[in-house]
Amino acid sequence: MRVDPTTGEAVPLPAAPQGTQGRWKDAAGERLRLFVYVARGSTTTMLAMAMATLFVLVAILGPAILPFDPLASNPQAALQPPSADHWFGTDNLGRDVFSRVLAATRLDLGIAFGAVALSFVFGSLIGALSGYFGGWVDAVFGRLIDVIMAFPLFVLAMGIVAAAGNTVENIVYATAIINLPFYARIVRSEIAIRREAGFVQAARLSGNGDLRIIAVHLFPNVLPPLMVQLSLNLGWAMLNAAGLSFIGLGVRPPTPEWGIMVAEGSNFIISGEWWLALFPGATLMLAVFTFNLLGDGLRDLVDPRQRT
Amino acid sequence: MSRISLVAGRIALSLPTIFGVIVISFLLTRALPGDPAAYFAGPTATPESIAEIRHSLGLDRSLPVQFLAYLQDLATGDLGRSISTGQSVLSDLLTRLPASLELTFLALLISLLVAIPAGILAATRPDGIVDQATRFLVTAGVSLPTFFTGLLLLFIFYFKLGWAPSPLGRLDILYLPPPQLTGFYLVDSLLAGDFETFRAALAQLALPAITLALFTMAPIARMTRAAMIAALGSEYIRTARAAGLSRRKVLFVYALRNALLPVVTTLGMVFSFALGANVLVEKVFAWPGIGSYAVDALISSDYAAVQGFVLTMALLFVTLNLLIDILYTLLDPRIAHES
């Protein structure tokens, strides 16, 4: 504290210039408050957040909360309809469907998160480089992305998994490749419009290298629309991965996974054992629905004009 | 610039994409797990016989040379031979393609007929009941795993209610396929004047087509609503209303015609979804199209068939996108004036 000579009152010392860290924290806090405000107004977004948390919790806790061993078969208790003991019934080998659905959460969410994380990183990188440098970099990456988009995406994923080998890792890579164009395009256009902005020129004049400008000055501006894309993409990635394993790619029985469980259960629908396919399918639907709702909520927050 | 040269320009623009598609599909062929030569030579092969087969397959040549040979094969329509059916992949795909196309087009027709009116209704009363319902259905629609909806519909309409025929192909075994003209059973049976067969074919098609339509409705309805809201808020609509034009005329002649342009653009993305989901629907309903052919080929490691399928789908998709582009050029008079 020092004393102001004109009024004699104590005035605080001028605050030290805030570091980037502090400004970031403020901006994040502001955004969080705004999010809570918007979320309060929208019950669906609140509900979506709660359900997403639940799914993630189940995926993390995984094996710890299962009532039965998802792989243990029990021929005496085969094909039992849902009951108090077996909430979702039992399958043709007497395995508890509820335990298998819970156990599958980790794999399904893991594949989707892994694929989306990969396409986020590499899509952003490609988009940032082509948006910032333009010219031949942009031309080469642009062509590459055009060619990926020239395939029906699910079909391309099938082709990639067939060529690279039928494993879970390849499902993740294939899903990442077919989602990459969306990230690359968003990042490219957002960076291209800011390439010559005042703050970028200022950063350049004060001696920042190109890569530093991209990472520190430009990329944070792209994050909000990217987060929306990320959340909407999670559901789509989950659908893709489950679809691939439904047609027999990637996950092998007896591993519990929603897509393959629906495929196995589909043989029993005609004979009336509906619970085998219904519960994993409905859970998959609910998970995708949750992340789509969350994405819509995030979009309203980031860009209210895009509400549709 | 005249319309014709514009259309020619669009076609020229799609050539590099087609070339890229061929390169990718060549690379996918080359990335096969294992050694195709050893695979063809069989378990009793000696290193010499494997080397001989490798030579006869051309696998010992450099990649660019192999790529040229691949291009040559493609130009003559040679996609290799399927191991599981013993036929050439091209003839396999050609006999199955009409079944897939009939399913996809009928599904798109259904979803356009439902989604566009829904989008218009939602846009005329934003936040009304129809709008709220459409919004919920649209989000639910994109969350539907196609294979699961298909099974659910089968369970309800075939197993429980018995309304739908058993999901075994395009036509019940009691009926003979109509004389082939287009390959589309619905069209062919109508051309032959055989309404009995038409009914039977439609009954088989109904559930798979509805399953596929449910999935593709969402983006169309969403886009129609957004485009209609934008169009209805514009000044020419205000002018049209002020001039005392009827509500119907304002809505359908002035707003809808302008709103349809962005909807046409989204059709490209919708096609991508539809062709992908088609594979899953065909598998669920045992539909004898190229999707279920590819799934069977995948399971029996019949790689030539899978690669032929991927290439066919990609070329089909590029062609559809090109048609959409051309349609757009023809629909929007501004494009001709701008360039």
XYZ file of C-alpha atoms in Angstrom:
647
model
C 0.000 0.000 0.000
C 1.065 3.548 -0.574
C -0.597 6.870 0.166
C -2.038 8.912 -2.624
C -0.529 12.396 -2.246
C -3.608 14.252 -3.538
C -6.286 12.635 -1.384
C -4.302 11.135 1.434
C -6.090 7.870 1.003
C -4.322 4.562 0.814
C -4.442 3.082 -2.648
C -3.319 -0.372 -3.615
C -0.139 -0.726 -5.588
C -0.791 -1.203 -9.290
C -1.219 -4.874 -9.795
C 1.690 -6.659 -11.336
C 0.967 -7.430 -14.975
C -0.786 -10.730 -15.034
C 1.036 -13.596 -16.672
C -0.548 -15.639 -19.370
C -1.360 -18.219 -16.722
C -3.583 -15.819 -14.764
C -5.400 -14.540 -17.791
C -6.057 -18.097 -18.844
C -7.458 -19.001 -15.499
C -9.797 -16.010 -15.605
C -10.954 -16.839 -19.083
C -11.537 -20.451 -18.121
C -13.436 -19.407 -14.993
C -15.549 -17.014 -17.005
C -16.363 -19.719 -19.495
C -17.188 -22.201 -16.758
C -19.561 -19.707 -15.114
C -21.192 -19.081 -18.484
C -21.500 -22.805 -19.042
C -23.174 -23.347 -15.693
C -25.512 -20.444 -16.516
C -26.456 -21.877 -19.878
C -26.680 -25.412 -18.534
C -29.115 -24.247 -15.827
C -31.395 -22.885 -18.519
C -31.348 -26.154 -20.388
C -32.447 -29.239 -18.547
C -31.417 -31.475 -21.410
C -27.810 -30.281 -21.303
C -27.696 -30.848 -17.546
C -29.121 -34.315 -18.025
C -26.646 -35.041 -20.805
C -23.753 -33.984 -18.571
C -24.963 -36.204 -15.760
C -25.338 -39.194 -18.063
C -21.960 -38.624 -19.720
C -20.361 -38.559 -16.270
C -22.127 -41.800 -15.435
C -20.855 -43.495 -18.601
C -17.299 -42.325 -17.963
C -17.517 -43.504 -14.341
C -18.711 -46.943 -15.391
C -15.896 -47.112 -17.939
C -13.291 -46.181 -15.305
C -14.625 -48.391 -12.526
C -15.263 -51.173 -15.012
C -14.574 -54.600 -13.536
C -14.916 -53.345 -9.937
C -18.700 -52.873 -10.094
C -19.835 -55.940 -12.029
C -22.345 -58.202 -10.274
C -21.156 -61.262 -12.271
C -18.087 -62.278 -14.251
C -18.886 -61.148 -17.828
C -17.040 -64.154 -19.300
C -18.191 -66.911 -16.933
C -20.672 -69.185 -18.667
C -23.301 -71.141 -16.807
C -25.250 -73.589 -19.011
C -27.946 -74.161 -16.364
C -28.921 -70.507 -16.445
C -28.851 -70.036 -20.235
C -31.302 -67.703 -21.995
C -33.156 -66.567 -18.891
C -35.352 -63.496 -19.317
C -34.587 -60.414 -17.207
C -35.172 -61.027 -13.495
C -34.184 -59.564 -10.131
C -30.964 -61.580 -10.210
C -30.081 -60.942 -13.839
C -31.441 -57.481 -14.641
C -30.838 -57.833 -18.378
C -31.298 -61.632 -18.453
C -28.670 -64.154 -19.480
C -27.345 -65.100 -22.931
C -27.117 -68.468 -24.682
C -24.077 -69.440 -22.582
C -25.702 -68.315 -19.345
C -23.522 -65.204 -19.061
C -25.085 -62.216 -17.286
C -26.024 -59.650 -19.956
C -26.033 -56.746 -17.466
C -22.428 -57.461 -16.454
C -21.389 -57.776 -20.077
C -23.048 -54.486 -21.008
C -21.276 -52.732 -18.118
C -17.946 -54.368 -18.921
C -18.262 -53.334 -22.582
C -18.516 -49.643 -21.630
C -14.770 -49.375 -21.088
C -13.889 -50.885 -24.479
C -16.498 -48.927 -26.433
C -15.701 -45.606 -24.790
C -11.995 -46.401 -25.024
C -12.136 -46.996 -28.767
C -14.189 -43.839 -29.319
C -12.029 -41.610 -27.071
C -8.808 -43.022 -28.532
C -9.947 -42.512 -32.114
C -11.278 -39.025 -31.453
C -8.084 -38.034 -29.607
C -5.969 -39.209 -32.551
C -8.055 -37.379 -35.128
C -8.082 -34.288 -32.883
C -4.268 -34.195 -32.666
C -3.422 -35.052 -36.260
C -6.395 -33.209 -37.761
C -5.446 -30.052 -35.834
C -1.823 -30.390 -36.904
C -2.698 -30.808 -40.572
C -5.314 -28.060 -40.436
C -2.998 -25.635 -38.616
C -0.117 -26.154 -41.031
C -2.288 -25.788 -44.131
C -4.190 -22.819 -42.711
C -1.042 -20.971 -41.626
C 1.352 -21.654 -44.481
C -1.135 -22.003 -47.351
C 0.524 -22.598 -50.707
C 1.698 -26.087 -51.558
C 1.312 -27.384 -47.963
C -2.348 -26.468 -48.133
C -2.685 -27.922 -51.623
C -1.151 -31.275 -50.680
C -3.091 -31.733 -47.429
C -6.246 -30.375 -49.057
C -6.087 -32.983 -51.804
C -5.446 -35.737 -49.258
C -8.491 -34.715 -47.236
C -10.611 -34.450 -50.379
C -9.671 -38.007 -51.281
C -10.609 -39.300 -47.812
C -13.945 -37.505 -48.084
C -14.482 -38.995 -51.545
C -15.141 -42.360 -49.885
C -18.341 -43.189 -48.041
C -16.652 -42.964 -44.627
C -17.865 -46.214 -43.089
C -16.872 -48.079 -46.250
C -13.370 -46.572 -46.111
C -13.074 -47.713 -42.505
C -14.063 -51.234 -43.602
C -11.395 -51.173 -46.315
C -8.706 -49.919 -43.944
C -9.426 -52.566 -41.327
C -9.554 -55.276 -43.987
C -6.193 -54.188 -45.416
C -4.364 -53.403 -42.181
C -5.566 -56.445 -40.265
C -8.540 -57.303 -38.162
C -7.595 -55.938 -34.712
C -9.042 -53.500 -32.190
C -6.105 -51.084 -32.706
C -6.883 -50.937 -36.412
C -10.516 -50.098 -35.604
C -9.196 -47.133 -33.616
C -6.895 -46.028 -36.464
C -9.579 -46.464 -39.122
C -12.108 -44.471 -37.067
C -9.452 -41.791 -36.488
C -8.683 -41.505 -40.203
C -12.309 -41.126 -41.276
C -12.883 -38.412 -38.645
C -9.675 -36.504 -39.323
C -11.060 -34.370 -42.208
C -13.631 -32.667 -39.981
C -10.985 -31.420 -37.543
C -8.533 -30.462 -40.271
C -11.173 -28.399 -42.078
C -12.325 -26.524 -38.982
C -8.777 -25.717 -37.851
C -7.662 -24.747 -41.342
C -10.440 -22.249 -41.899
C -10.243 -20.743 -38.401
C -6.472 -20.273 -38.677
C -6.538 -19.042 -42.262
C -8.875 -16.144 -41.399
C -6.586 -15.043 -38.540
C -3.275 -15.582 -40.302
C -2.729 -11.870 -40.974
C -4.611 -10.553 -37.939
C -3.029 -7.740 -35.934
C -2.154 -9.855 -32.925
C -0.410 -12.397 -35.124
C 1.655 -9.733 -36.860
C 2.543 -8.268 -33.481
C 3.676 -11.692 -32.296
C 5.705 -12.149 -35.455
C 7.366 -8.733 -35.114
C 8.347 -9.460 -31.538
C 10.330 -12.413 -32.799
C 8.074 -15.442 -32.317
C 8.691 -18.346 -34.646
C 5.950 -19.699 -36.887
C 5.345 -22.829 -34.849
C 5.144 -20.831 -31.627
C 2.649 -18.433 -33.189
C 0.504 -21.342 -34.332
C 0.594 -23.151 -31.004
C 0.393 -20.266 -28.542
C -1.345 -17.441 -30.390
C -3.575 -19.026 -33.005
C -4.582 -22.444 -31.747
C -6.378 -21.286 -28.560
C -8.767 -19.352 -30.827
C -9.777 -22.543 -32.576
C -10.439 -24.520 -29.415
C -14.103 -23.581 -28.789
C -15.469 -24.829 -32.144
C -13.143 -27.814 -31.874
C -14.564 -28.822 -28.505
C -18.059 -28.854 -29.997
C -16.849 -30.999 -32.864
C -15.104 -33.275 -30.389
C -18.238 -33.965 -28.393
C -20.454 -34.477 -31.445
C -17.763 -36.698 -32.913
C -17.577 -39.013 -29.913
C -21.051 -40.350 -30.554
C -20.371 -40.798 -34.248
C -17.068 -42.583 -33.514
C -18.889 -44.922 -31.134
C -21.495 -45.746 -33.790
C -18.752 -46.452 -36.312
C -16.739 -48.701 -34.040
C -19.827 -50.633 -32.936
C -20.919 -50.942 -36.568
C -17.531 -52.369 -37.542
C -17.620 -54.941 -34.778
C -21.244 -55.735 -35.628
C -20.108 -56.954 -39.054
C -17.348 -58.993 -37.451
C -14.364 -56.639 -37.571
C -12.006 -55.829 -34.724
C -13.413 -57.132 -31.471
C -13.539 -60.938 -31.222
C -15.905 -62.996 -29.092
C -16.111 -63.608 -26.183
C -14.938 -60.036 -25.483
C -17.960 -58.014 -24.370
C -18.585 -55.100 -26.747
C -21.952 -53.524 -27.596
C -21.810 -54.015 -31.377
C -20.751 -57.638 -31.243
C -23.290 -58.373 -28.482
C -26.085 -57.056 -30.715
C -24.735 -59.217 -33.563
C -24.672 -62.313 -31.342
C -28.095 -61.525 -29.908
C -29.638 -60.976 -33.340
C -29.693 -64.749 -33.890
C -32.047 -65.130 -30.947
C -34.547 -62.407 -31.850
C -36.442 -64.677 -34.244
C -36.946 -67.192 -31.429
C -38.150 -64.512 -29.032
C -35.087 -63.958 -26.799
C -35.086 -60.216 -27.341
C -33.046 -59.198 -24.287
C -29.746 -60.413 -25.721
C -29.711 -57.746 -28.434
C -31.984 -55.111 -26.907
C -29.932 -54.104 -23.863
C -26.509 -53.669 -25.468
C -28.144 -51.923 -28.444
C -30.180 -49.594 -26.250
C -27.113 -48.796 -24.142
C -25.124 -47.934 -27.249
C -27.963 -45.719 -28.418
C -28.164 -43.996 -25.056
C -24.405 -43.377 -24.987
C -24.390 -41.888 -28.484
C -27.494 -39.831 -27.689
C -25.832 -38.507 -24.532
C -22.721 -37.283 -26.308
C -24.764 -35.786 -29.152
C -26.946 -33.863 -26.678
C -23.836 -32.688 -24.893
C -22.358 -31.538 -28.191
C -25.535 -29.620 -29.031
C -25.426 -27.986 -25.606
C -21.784 -27.023 -26.087
C -22.582 -25.590 -29.495
C -25.319 -23.375 -28.072
C -22.731 -22.152 -25.599
C -19.922 -21.513 -28.064
C -21.997 -20.128 -30.894
C -25.633 -19.321 -30.111
C -26.244 -18.367 -33.761
C -25.769 -21.943 -34.880
C -28.704 -23.231 -32.864
C -30.814 -25.403 -35.071
C -20.048 -18.685 -68.966
C -22.626 -21.046 -70.366
C -24.250 -23.777 -68.345
C -22.694 -26.516 -70.455
C -19.121 -25.385 -69.949
C -19.842 -25.009 -66.215
C -21.011 -28.604 -66.064
C -17.960 -29.704 -68.052
C -15.798 -27.822 -65.548
C -17.398 -29.712 -62.655
C -16.730 -33.007 -64.345
C -13.086 -32.065 -64.980
C -12.728 -31.062 -61.303
C -13.769 -34.521 -60.154
C -11.061 -36.277 -62.200
C -8.218 -35.688 -59.680
C -10.502 -37.022 -56.937
C -11.194 -40.164 -58.920
C -7.451 -40.589 -59.465
C -6.871 -40.181 -55.705
C -9.544 -42.768 -54.975
C -7.831 -45.230 -57.301
C -4.435 -44.568 -55.663
C -5.847 -45.135 -52.173
C -7.620 -48.303 -53.243
C -4.352 -49.530 -54.846
C -2.481 -48.802 -51.609
C -5.141 -50.659 -49.610
C -4.694 -53.621 -51.951
C -0.931 -53.489 -51.424
C -1.276 -53.282 -47.645
C -2.853 -56.724 -47.414
C -1.730 -58.632 -44.356
C 0.489 -61.559 -45.248
C 1.971 -62.477 -48.586
C -0.625 -63.007 -51.342
C 1.847 -65.189 -53.241
C 2.250 -67.559 -50.307
C -1.528 -67.490 -49.896
C -2.184 -68.529 -53.494
C 0.598 -71.127 -53.478
C -1.068 -73.021 -50.646
C 0.392 -74.734 -47.587
C 2.613 -77.217 -49.469
C 4.460 -74.556 -51.451
C 8.228 -74.472 -51.737
C 10.123 -71.151 -51.757
C 10.674 -71.622 -55.506
C 6.980 -72.044 -56.292
C 6.127 -69.015 -54.132
C 8.720 -66.972 -56.012
C 7.249 -68.188 -59.281
C 3.726 -67.206 -58.285
C 4.994 -63.871 -57.055
C 6.531 -63.326 -60.451
C 3.398 -64.391 -62.309
C 1.248 -62.089 -60.116
C 3.706 -59.285 -60.807
C 4.416 -58.769 -57.104
C 8.192 -58.718 -57.631
C 8.023 -55.536 -59.717
C 8.419 -51.999 -58.395
C 5.350 -50.214 -56.972
C 4.926 -47.730 -59.864
C 5.035 -50.588 -62.378
C 2.503 -52.504 -60.309
C 0.329 -49.391 -60.168
C 0.360 -49.134 -63.969
C -0.633 -52.794 -64.210
C -3.431 -52.087 -61.707
C -4.651 -49.183 -63.852
C -4.575 -51.438 -66.902
C -6.645 -54.064 -65.075
C -9.141 -51.423 -63.985
C -9.447 -50.080 -67.523
C -10.443 -53.540 -68.706
C -12.814 -53.935 -65.753
C -10.679 -56.608 -64.097
C -11.068 -56.379 -60.323
C -9.674 -59.840 -59.683
C -11.453 -63.049 -58.806
C -13.428 -63.692 -55.653
C -12.164 -66.692 -53.691
C -15.525 -67.488 -52.086
C -17.801 -67.296 -55.150
C -15.227 -68.250 -57.816
C -16.645 -65.528 -60.091
C -14.923 -62.361 -61.221
C -15.444 -59.614 -58.659
C -16.830 -57.257 -61.283
C -19.654 -59.592 -62.342
C -20.424 -60.378 -58.688
C -20.713 -56.670 -57.909
C -22.744 -55.896 -61.034
C -25.351 -58.570 -60.294
C -25.753 -57.300 -56.724
C -25.574 -53.562 -57.322
C -29.252 -53.072 -58.363
C -30.450 -54.566 -55.059
C -28.321 -52.091 -53.089
C -29.264 -49.126 -55.235
C -32.985 -49.915 -55.064
C -32.766 -50.038 -51.269
C -30.715 -46.843 -50.978
C -32.837 -44.812 -53.384
C -36.144 -45.890 -51.855
C -34.773 -45.023 -48.402
C -33.646 -41.594 -49.584
C -37.045 -41.003 -51.201
C -38.821 -41.865 -47.929
C -36.537 -39.692 -45.858
C -36.876 -36.722 -48.238
C -40.679 -37.091 -48.212
C -40.730 -37.034 -44.403
C -37.825 -34.762 -43.548
C -38.513 -31.833 -45.876
C -42.158 -31.309 -44.768
C -41.065 -31.760 -41.150
C -38.330 -29.178 -41.608
C -40.759 -26.731 -43.235
C -43.367 -27.182 -40.511
C -40.719 -26.753 -37.824
C -39.461 -23.566 -39.469
C -42.884 -21.957 -39.820
C -43.447 -22.189 -36.078
C -40.027 -22.136 -34.381
C -40.204 -23.524 -30.841
C -43.712 -24.835 -31.490
C -44.725 -28.421 -30.817
C -43.690 -29.690 -34.258
C -40.353 -27.916 -33.909
C -39.656 -29.388 -30.492
C -40.622 -32.857 -31.649
C -38.526 -32.553 -34.810
C -35.544 -31.376 -32.780
C -35.783 -34.318 -30.435
C -36.280 -36.798 -33.265
C -33.376 -35.323 -35.204
C -30.957 -35.783 -32.311
C -32.363 -39.232 -31.613
C -32.163 -40.062 -35.316
C -28.423 -39.458 -35.613
C -27.875 -41.492 -32.441
C -29.539 -44.600 -33.828
C -27.237 -47.499 -34.582
C -28.753 -48.633 -37.906
C -28.169 -52.286 -37.196
C -30.022 -51.969 -33.893
C -33.034 -50.102 -35.339
C -33.260 -52.735 -38.039
C -33.354 -55.538 -35.492
C -35.899 -53.651 -33.396
C -38.206 -53.164 -36.388
C -37.784 -56.840 -37.306
C -38.687 -57.893 -33.784
C -41.806 -55.725 -33.689
C -43.147 -56.072 -37.235
C -42.024 -59.575 -38.112
C -41.844 -61.504 -34.860
C -44.507 -59.800 -32.730
C -47.058 -58.477 -35.225
C -46.329 -60.695 -38.201
C -46.952 -57.797 -40.629
C -43.616 -58.043 -42.414
C -42.420 -61.049 -44.432
C -39.368 -62.980 -43.257
C -36.165 -61.045 -43.882
C -34.689 -63.338 -46.514
C -33.847 -61.458 -49.649
C -35.594 -59.280 -52.192
C -38.573 -61.490 -52.951
C -40.431 -64.285 -51.227
C -39.549 -67.672 -52.786
C -43.173 -68.015 -53.959
C -42.601 -65.276 -56.512
C -40.440 -65.177 -59.610
C -38.327 -62.094 -60.122
C -39.781 -59.807 -62.805
C -38.106 -59.734 -66.247
C -34.945 -57.721 -65.807
C -34.883 -54.282 -67.404
C -33.561 -51.890 -64.757
C -32.688 -54.496 -62.115
C -34.992 -52.647 -59.682
C -37.737 -55.132 -58.811
C -40.243 -52.390 -58.053
C -39.755 -50.716 -61.433
C -39.456 -53.948 -63.405
C -42.626 -55.480 -61.976
C -44.571 -52.298 -62.710
C -43.238 -52.263 -66.274
C -44.346 -55.866 -66.636
C -47.738 -54.925 -65.209
C -47.334 -57.509 -62.444
C -48.825 -55.849 -59.362
C -48.708 -59.021 -57.294
C -44.915 -59.176 -57.579
C -44.719 -55.426 -56.995
C -46.558 -55.819 -53.686
C -44.323 -58.711 -52.656
C -41.132 -56.826 -53.533
C -42.350 -53.745 -51.697
C -43.168 -55.821 -48.618
C -39.597 -57.132 -48.550
C -38.159 -53.665 -49.107
C -40.270 -51.804 -46.565
C -38.438 -52.555 -43.321
C -34.853 -52.204 -44.588
C -35.751 -49.009 -46.447
C -37.448 -47.504 -43.374
C -34.454 -48.443 -41.215
C -32.104 -46.665 -43.583
C -34.486 -43.727 -43.972
C -34.688 -43.156 -40.193
C -30.927 -42.684 -40.164
C -30.749 -40.255 -43.092
C -33.777 -38.146 -42.116
C -32.001 -36.262 -39.367
C -29.491 -34.211 -41.371
C -32.063 -33.394 -44.065
C -34.692 -32.204 -41.576
C -32.114 -30.190 -39.666
C -30.838 -28.462 -42.779
C -34.326 -27.809 -44.190
C -35.380 -26.166 -40.958
C -32.293 -23.945 -40.753
C -32.483 -22.959 -44.427
C -36.234 -22.236 -44.219
C -35.775 -20.077 -41.121
C -33.058 -18.106 -42.890
C -35.196 -17.754 -46.018
C -38.344 -16.734 -44.110
C -36.429 -14.004 -42.292
C -35.140 -12.419 -45.481
C -36.281 -9.199 -47.080
C -37.756 -10.671 -50.230
C -40.164 -12.668 -48.090
C -41.173 -9.501 -46.253
C -41.739 -7.848 -49.605
C -43.752 -10.780 -50.884
C -45.917 -10.731 -47.763
C -46.366 -6.976 -47.961
C -47.427 -7.331 -51.578
C -50.279 -9.475 -50.310
C -49.242 -12.812 -51.759
C -50.959 -15.808 -50.254
C -49.265 -17.614 -47.404
C -48.969 -20.750 -49.450
C -47.313 -18.926 -52.347
C -44.834 -17.165 -50.039
C -43.942 -20.403 -48.288
C -43.595 -22.769 -51.200
C -42.686 -20.604 -54.173
C -40.494 -17.964 -52.555
C -39.027 -19.487 -49.399
C -38.819 -23.182 -50.224
C -37.181 -22.752 -53.603
C -34.388 -20.746 -52.040
C -34.117 -22.979 -48.993
C -33.713 -26.104 -51.112
C -30.252 -25.090 -52.350
C -28.393 -25.697 -49.045
C -30.440 -28.894 -48.645
C -29.136 -30.134 -51.978
C -25.581 -29.475 -50.767
C -26.064 -31.585 -47.640
C -27.279 -34.457 -49.783
C -23.610 -35.302 -50.429
C -23.005 -35.967 -46.752
C -26.318 -37.838 -46.546
C -25.211 -40.123 -49.370
C -21.988 -40.870 -47.508
C -24.016 -41.877 -44.424
C -26.537 -43.830 -46.474
C -23.980 -45.879 -48.416
C -22.140 -46.750 -45.198
C -25.288 -47.591 -43.243
C -26.467 -49.596 -46.230
C -23.831 -52.243 -45.433
C -25.215 -52.725 -41.909
C -28.849 -52.769 -43.050
C -28.087 -55.356 -45.722
C -26.396 -57.563 -43.153
C -29.365 -57.350 -40.758
C -31.995 -58.102 -43.421
C -29.911 -60.620 -45.428
C -30.361 -58.278 -48.373
C -28.476 -59.653 -51.399
C -26.695 -56.386 -52.272
C -23.033 -55.449 -52.490
C -22.905 -54.553 -48.781
C -23.702 -58.037 -47.522
C -21.412 -59.408 -50.252
C -18.560 -57.312 -48.807
C -19.336 -58.403 -45.246
C -19.222 -62.073 -46.270
C -15.988 -61.419 -48.163
C -14.465 -59.718 -45.110
C -15.226 -62.698 -42.911
C -13.751 -65.198 -45.384
C -10.677 -62.950 -46.013
C -11.666 -62.581 -49.653
C -9.622 -59.423 -50.171
C -10.114 -58.910 -53.919
C -13.856 -58.776 -53.314
C -13.508 -56.299 -50.423
C -11.220 -53.985 -52.399
C -13.508 -54.159 -55.415
C -16.418 -53.228 -53.171
C -14.577 -50.272 -51.599
C -13.577 -48.944 -55.027
C -17.102 -49.380 -56.413
C -18.646 -47.570 -53.449
C -16.144 -44.726 -53.750
C -16.739 -44.302 -57.490
C -20.494 -44.435 -56.886
C -20.187 -41.762 -54.211
C -18.001 -39.515 -56.400
C -20.546 -39.854 -59.222
C -23.461 -39.007 -56.906
C -21.591 -35.967 -55.598
C -20.877 -34.889 -59.147
C -24.575 -35.197 -60.002
C -25.454 -33.115 -56.932
C -22.922 -30.491 -58.008
C -24.341 -30.380 -61.503
C -27.892 -30.198 -60.158
C -26.805 -27.312 -57.960
C -25.244 -25.512 -60.906
C -28.443 -25.920 -62.854
C -30.715 -24.926 -59.940
C -28.877 -21.799 -58.861
C -28.942 -19.098 -61.541
C -26.454 -16.993 -59.547
C -23.570 -19.379 -60.229
C -23.777 -18.764 -63.982
C -23.765 -14.993 -63.448
C -20.931 -14.933 -60.957
C -18.356 -16.760 -62.998
